[in-house]
Coordinates of C-alpha atoms and ligand atoms in Angstrom, one line a residue:
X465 CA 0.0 0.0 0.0
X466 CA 1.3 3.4 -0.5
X467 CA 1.6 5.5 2.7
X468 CA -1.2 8.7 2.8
X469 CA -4.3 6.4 2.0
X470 CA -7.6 7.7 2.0
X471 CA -9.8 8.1 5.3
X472 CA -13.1 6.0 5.2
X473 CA -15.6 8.7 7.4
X474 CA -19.2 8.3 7.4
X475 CA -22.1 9.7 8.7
X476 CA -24.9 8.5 10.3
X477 CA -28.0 9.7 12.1
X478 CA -31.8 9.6 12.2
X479 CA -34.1 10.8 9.2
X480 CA -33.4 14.3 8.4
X481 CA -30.6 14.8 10.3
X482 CA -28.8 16.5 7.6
X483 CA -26.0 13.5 6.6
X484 CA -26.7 14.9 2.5
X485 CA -26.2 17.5 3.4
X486 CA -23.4 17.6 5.2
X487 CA -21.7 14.6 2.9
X488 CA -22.6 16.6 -0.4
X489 CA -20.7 20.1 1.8
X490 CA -17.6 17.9 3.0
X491 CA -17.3 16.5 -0.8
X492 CA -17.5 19.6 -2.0
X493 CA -15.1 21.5 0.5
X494 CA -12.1 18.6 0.2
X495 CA -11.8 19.0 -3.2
X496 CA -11.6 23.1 -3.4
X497 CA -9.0 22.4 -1.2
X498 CA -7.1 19.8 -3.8
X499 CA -8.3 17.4 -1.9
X500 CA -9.4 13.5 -4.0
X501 CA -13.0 12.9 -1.9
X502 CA -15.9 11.2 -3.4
X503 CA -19.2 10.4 -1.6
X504 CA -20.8 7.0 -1.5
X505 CA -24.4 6.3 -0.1
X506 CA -25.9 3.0 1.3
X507 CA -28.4 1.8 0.5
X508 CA -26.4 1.7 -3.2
X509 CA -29.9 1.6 -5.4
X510 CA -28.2 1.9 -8.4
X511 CA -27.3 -2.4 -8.8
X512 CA -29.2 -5.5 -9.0
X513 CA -29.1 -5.8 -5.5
X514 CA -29.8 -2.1 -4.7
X515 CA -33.4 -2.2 -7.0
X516 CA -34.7 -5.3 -5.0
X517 CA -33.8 -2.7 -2.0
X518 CA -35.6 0.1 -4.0
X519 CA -38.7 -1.7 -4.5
X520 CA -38.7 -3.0 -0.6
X521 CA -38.5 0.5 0.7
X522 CA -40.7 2.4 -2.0
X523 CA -42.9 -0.4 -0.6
X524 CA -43.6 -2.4 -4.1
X525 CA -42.5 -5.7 -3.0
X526 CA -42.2 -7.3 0.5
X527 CA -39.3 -9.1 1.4
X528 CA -38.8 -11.1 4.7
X529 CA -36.9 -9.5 7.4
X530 CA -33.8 -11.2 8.0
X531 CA -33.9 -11.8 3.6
X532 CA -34.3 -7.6 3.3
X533 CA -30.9 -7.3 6.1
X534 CA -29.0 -9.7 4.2
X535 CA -29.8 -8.1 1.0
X536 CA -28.4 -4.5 2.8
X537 CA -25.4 -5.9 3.8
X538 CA -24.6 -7.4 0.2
X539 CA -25.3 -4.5 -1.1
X540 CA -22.0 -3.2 1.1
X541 CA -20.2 -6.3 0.4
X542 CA -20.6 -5.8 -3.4
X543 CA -19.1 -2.6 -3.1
X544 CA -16.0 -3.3 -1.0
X545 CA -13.7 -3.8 -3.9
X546 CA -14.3 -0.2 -4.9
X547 CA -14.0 1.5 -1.3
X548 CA -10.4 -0.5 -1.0
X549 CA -9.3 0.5 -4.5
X550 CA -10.5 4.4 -4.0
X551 CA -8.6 4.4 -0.5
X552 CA -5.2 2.9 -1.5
X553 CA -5.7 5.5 -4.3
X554 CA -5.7 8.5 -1.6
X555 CA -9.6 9.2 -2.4
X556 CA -11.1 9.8 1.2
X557 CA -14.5 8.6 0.9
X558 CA -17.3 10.2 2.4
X559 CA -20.5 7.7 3.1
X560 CA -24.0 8.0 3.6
X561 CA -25.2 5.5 6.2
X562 CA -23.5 2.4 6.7
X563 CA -23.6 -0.9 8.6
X564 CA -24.6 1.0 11.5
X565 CA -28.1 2.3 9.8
X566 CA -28.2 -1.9 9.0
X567 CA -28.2 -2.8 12.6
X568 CA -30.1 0.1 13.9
X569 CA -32.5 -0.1 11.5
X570 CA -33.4 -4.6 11.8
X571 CA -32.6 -4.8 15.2
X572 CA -35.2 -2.0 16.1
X573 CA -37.8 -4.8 14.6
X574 CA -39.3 -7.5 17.3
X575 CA -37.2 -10.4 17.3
X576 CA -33.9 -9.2 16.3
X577 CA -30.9 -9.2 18.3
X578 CA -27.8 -6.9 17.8
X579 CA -25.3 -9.7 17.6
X580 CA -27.2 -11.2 15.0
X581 CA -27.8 -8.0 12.9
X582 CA -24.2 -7.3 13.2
X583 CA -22.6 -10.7 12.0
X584 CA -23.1 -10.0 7.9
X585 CA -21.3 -7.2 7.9
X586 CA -18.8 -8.0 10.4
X587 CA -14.8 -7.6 8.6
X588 CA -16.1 -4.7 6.1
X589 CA -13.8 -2.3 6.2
X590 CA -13.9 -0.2 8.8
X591 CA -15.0 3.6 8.6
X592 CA -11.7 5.6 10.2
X593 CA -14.4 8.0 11.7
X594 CA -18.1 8.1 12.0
X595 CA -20.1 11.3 12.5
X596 CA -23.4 10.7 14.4
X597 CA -25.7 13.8 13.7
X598 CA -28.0 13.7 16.5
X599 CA -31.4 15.2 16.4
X600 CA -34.2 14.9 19.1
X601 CA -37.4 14.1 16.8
X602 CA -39.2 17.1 17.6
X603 CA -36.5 19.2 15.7
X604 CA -36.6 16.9 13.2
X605 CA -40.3 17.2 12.8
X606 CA -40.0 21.1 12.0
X607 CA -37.8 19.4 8.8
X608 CA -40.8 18.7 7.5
X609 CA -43.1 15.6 7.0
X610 CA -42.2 12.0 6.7
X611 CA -42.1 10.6 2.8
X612 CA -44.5 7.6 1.9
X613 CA -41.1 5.2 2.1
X614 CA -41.0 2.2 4.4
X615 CA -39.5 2.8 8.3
X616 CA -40.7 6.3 7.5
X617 CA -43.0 6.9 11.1
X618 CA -42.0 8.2 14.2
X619 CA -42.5 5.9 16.8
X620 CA -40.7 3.2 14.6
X621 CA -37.2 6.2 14.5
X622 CA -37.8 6.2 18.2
X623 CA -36.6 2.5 18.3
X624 CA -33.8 3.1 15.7
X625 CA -32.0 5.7 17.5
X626 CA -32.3 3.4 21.0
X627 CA -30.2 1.0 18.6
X628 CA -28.1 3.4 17.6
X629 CA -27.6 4.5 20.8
X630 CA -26.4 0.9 21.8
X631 CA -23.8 1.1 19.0
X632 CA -22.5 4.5 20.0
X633 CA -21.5 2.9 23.2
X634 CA -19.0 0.3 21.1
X635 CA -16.0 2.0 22.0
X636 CA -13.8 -0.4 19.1
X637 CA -15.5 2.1 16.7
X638 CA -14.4 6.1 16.3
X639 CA -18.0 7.8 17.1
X640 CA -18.1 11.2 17.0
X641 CA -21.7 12.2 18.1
X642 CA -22.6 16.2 16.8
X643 CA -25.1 18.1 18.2
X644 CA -27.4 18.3 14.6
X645 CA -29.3 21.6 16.0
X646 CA -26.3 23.5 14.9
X647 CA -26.8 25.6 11.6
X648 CA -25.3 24.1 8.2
X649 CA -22.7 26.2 8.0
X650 CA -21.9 25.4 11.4
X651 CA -22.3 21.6 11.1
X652 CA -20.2 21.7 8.6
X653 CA -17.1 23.5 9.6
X654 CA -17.4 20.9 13.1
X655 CA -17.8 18.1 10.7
X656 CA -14.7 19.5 8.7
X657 CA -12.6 19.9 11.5
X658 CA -12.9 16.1 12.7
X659 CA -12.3 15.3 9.3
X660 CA -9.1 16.5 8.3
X661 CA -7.7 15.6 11.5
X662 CA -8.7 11.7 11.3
X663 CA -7.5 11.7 7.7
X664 CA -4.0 12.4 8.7
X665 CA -4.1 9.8 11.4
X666 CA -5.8 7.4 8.9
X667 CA -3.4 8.2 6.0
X668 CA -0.3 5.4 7.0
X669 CA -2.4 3.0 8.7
X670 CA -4.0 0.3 6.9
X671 CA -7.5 -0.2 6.3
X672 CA -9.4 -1.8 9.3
X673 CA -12.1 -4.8 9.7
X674 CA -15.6 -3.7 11.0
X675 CA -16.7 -5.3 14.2
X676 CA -13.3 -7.8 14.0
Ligands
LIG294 P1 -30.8 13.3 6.0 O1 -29.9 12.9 4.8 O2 -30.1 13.1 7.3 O3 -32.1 12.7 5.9 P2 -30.9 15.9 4.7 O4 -29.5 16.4 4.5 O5 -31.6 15.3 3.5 O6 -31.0 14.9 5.9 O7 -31.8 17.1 5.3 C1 -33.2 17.0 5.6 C2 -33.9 18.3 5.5 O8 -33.4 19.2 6.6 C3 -33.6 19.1 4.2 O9 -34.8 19.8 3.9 C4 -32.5 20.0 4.5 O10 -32.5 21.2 3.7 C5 -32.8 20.3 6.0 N1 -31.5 20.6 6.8 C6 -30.3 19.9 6.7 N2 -29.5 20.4 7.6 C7 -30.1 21.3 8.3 C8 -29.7 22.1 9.4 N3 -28.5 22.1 10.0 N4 -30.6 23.0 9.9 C9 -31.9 23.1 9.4 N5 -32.3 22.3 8.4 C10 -31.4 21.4 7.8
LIG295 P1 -32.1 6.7 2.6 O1 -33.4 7.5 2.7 O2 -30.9 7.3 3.3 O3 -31.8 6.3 1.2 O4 -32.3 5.3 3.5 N1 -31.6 1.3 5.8 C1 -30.4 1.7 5.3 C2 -31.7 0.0 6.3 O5 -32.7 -0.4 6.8 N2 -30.6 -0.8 6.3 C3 -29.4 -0.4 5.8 O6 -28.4 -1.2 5.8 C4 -29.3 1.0 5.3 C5 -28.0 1.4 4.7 C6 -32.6 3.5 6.4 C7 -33.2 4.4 3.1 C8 -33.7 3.7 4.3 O7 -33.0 2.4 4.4 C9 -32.8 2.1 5.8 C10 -33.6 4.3 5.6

């Protein structure tokens, strides 16, 4: 590998937090800087894998529960090749939800526990720094109203960010939780700041394994 990889940061949070925003800003920022950044966003709709997601959440087909987790996590897997090639390139990658929207979102269903919603996507590699854009639900709420899409109802975001809660508290991954109240602007220069310093602590390390 050559030294100064790319960082692997990604951003997570409840509906509406602003993680488009702020990925689409950070993107944008690195590379008026001369930085290489690209963004990447999960789910990936765009293969075979990520239509049979599409059509799951736009709620035209149903799929079983632990069949419409697997089918998240491949459609991670599929793109791992990709997110190892762009790194040991120097492209910092900026990501849209990851494994941790996977478990928060199946294990806030009855019946599913954390362990087992972790396991697919344990080894992926692992995000140098994740950004958790924390937002109470009533300040969501002035966002605007939910979309017609599956998962899209409050009390059923109530459970997801418990779960996400219980990952935050995994100190073997680099959380950084923001306050998401904050202004854009002002989002964005916090989010900018934990950024550049991770990516030159990421940048002669090799790439981790998620959950390993
Ligand atoms: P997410 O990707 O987390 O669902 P978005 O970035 O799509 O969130 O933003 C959701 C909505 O909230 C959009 O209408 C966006 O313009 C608005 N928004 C984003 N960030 C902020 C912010 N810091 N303050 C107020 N509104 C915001
Ligand atoms: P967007 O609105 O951000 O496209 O999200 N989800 C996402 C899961 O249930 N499992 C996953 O692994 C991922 C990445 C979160 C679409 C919805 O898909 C949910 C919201």
């Amino acid at each position: 590998m050559t030294c100064r990889r790319g960082a692997l940061i990604v951003l997570e949070g409840v509906d509406r937090a602003g993680k488009t925003t702020q990925c689409k800003k950070l993107v944008q920022a690195l590379q008026q800087c001369g930085q290489r950044a690209e963004m990447l966003r999960f789910p990936d709709r765009t293969t075979e894998i990520g239509q049979l997601i599409n059509s799951y959440l736009e709620k035209k087909s149903d799929l079983e529960d632990h069949t419409i987790h697997l089918l998240f996590s491949a459609n991670r897997w599929e793109q791992v090749p990709l997110i190892k090639e762009k790194l040991e390139q120097g492209v910092h990658l900026i990501v849209d939800r990851y494994a941790f929207s996977g478990v928060a979102f199946t294990s806030a269903k009855p019946g599913f526990r954390l362990d087992w919603c972790k396991f697919p996507d344990v080894g992926l590699p692992k995000p140098d720094l994740v950004l958790f854009l924390q937002l109470r639900p009533t300040e969501a709420a002035r966002r605007g109203q939910f979309g017609a899409e599956r998962y899209e109802n409050t009390d059923f975001q109530k459970a997801v960010q418990e779960c996400f809660q219980q990952l935050i508290s995994d100190r073997s991954v680099n959380w950084k939780v923001i306050d998401a109240c904050k202004s854009v602007e002002d989002l964005h220069k916090e989010i900018k700041s934990h950024s550049e310093a991770i990516m030159d602590t990421a940048a002669c390390q090799p790439i981790g394994e998620l959950w390993k």
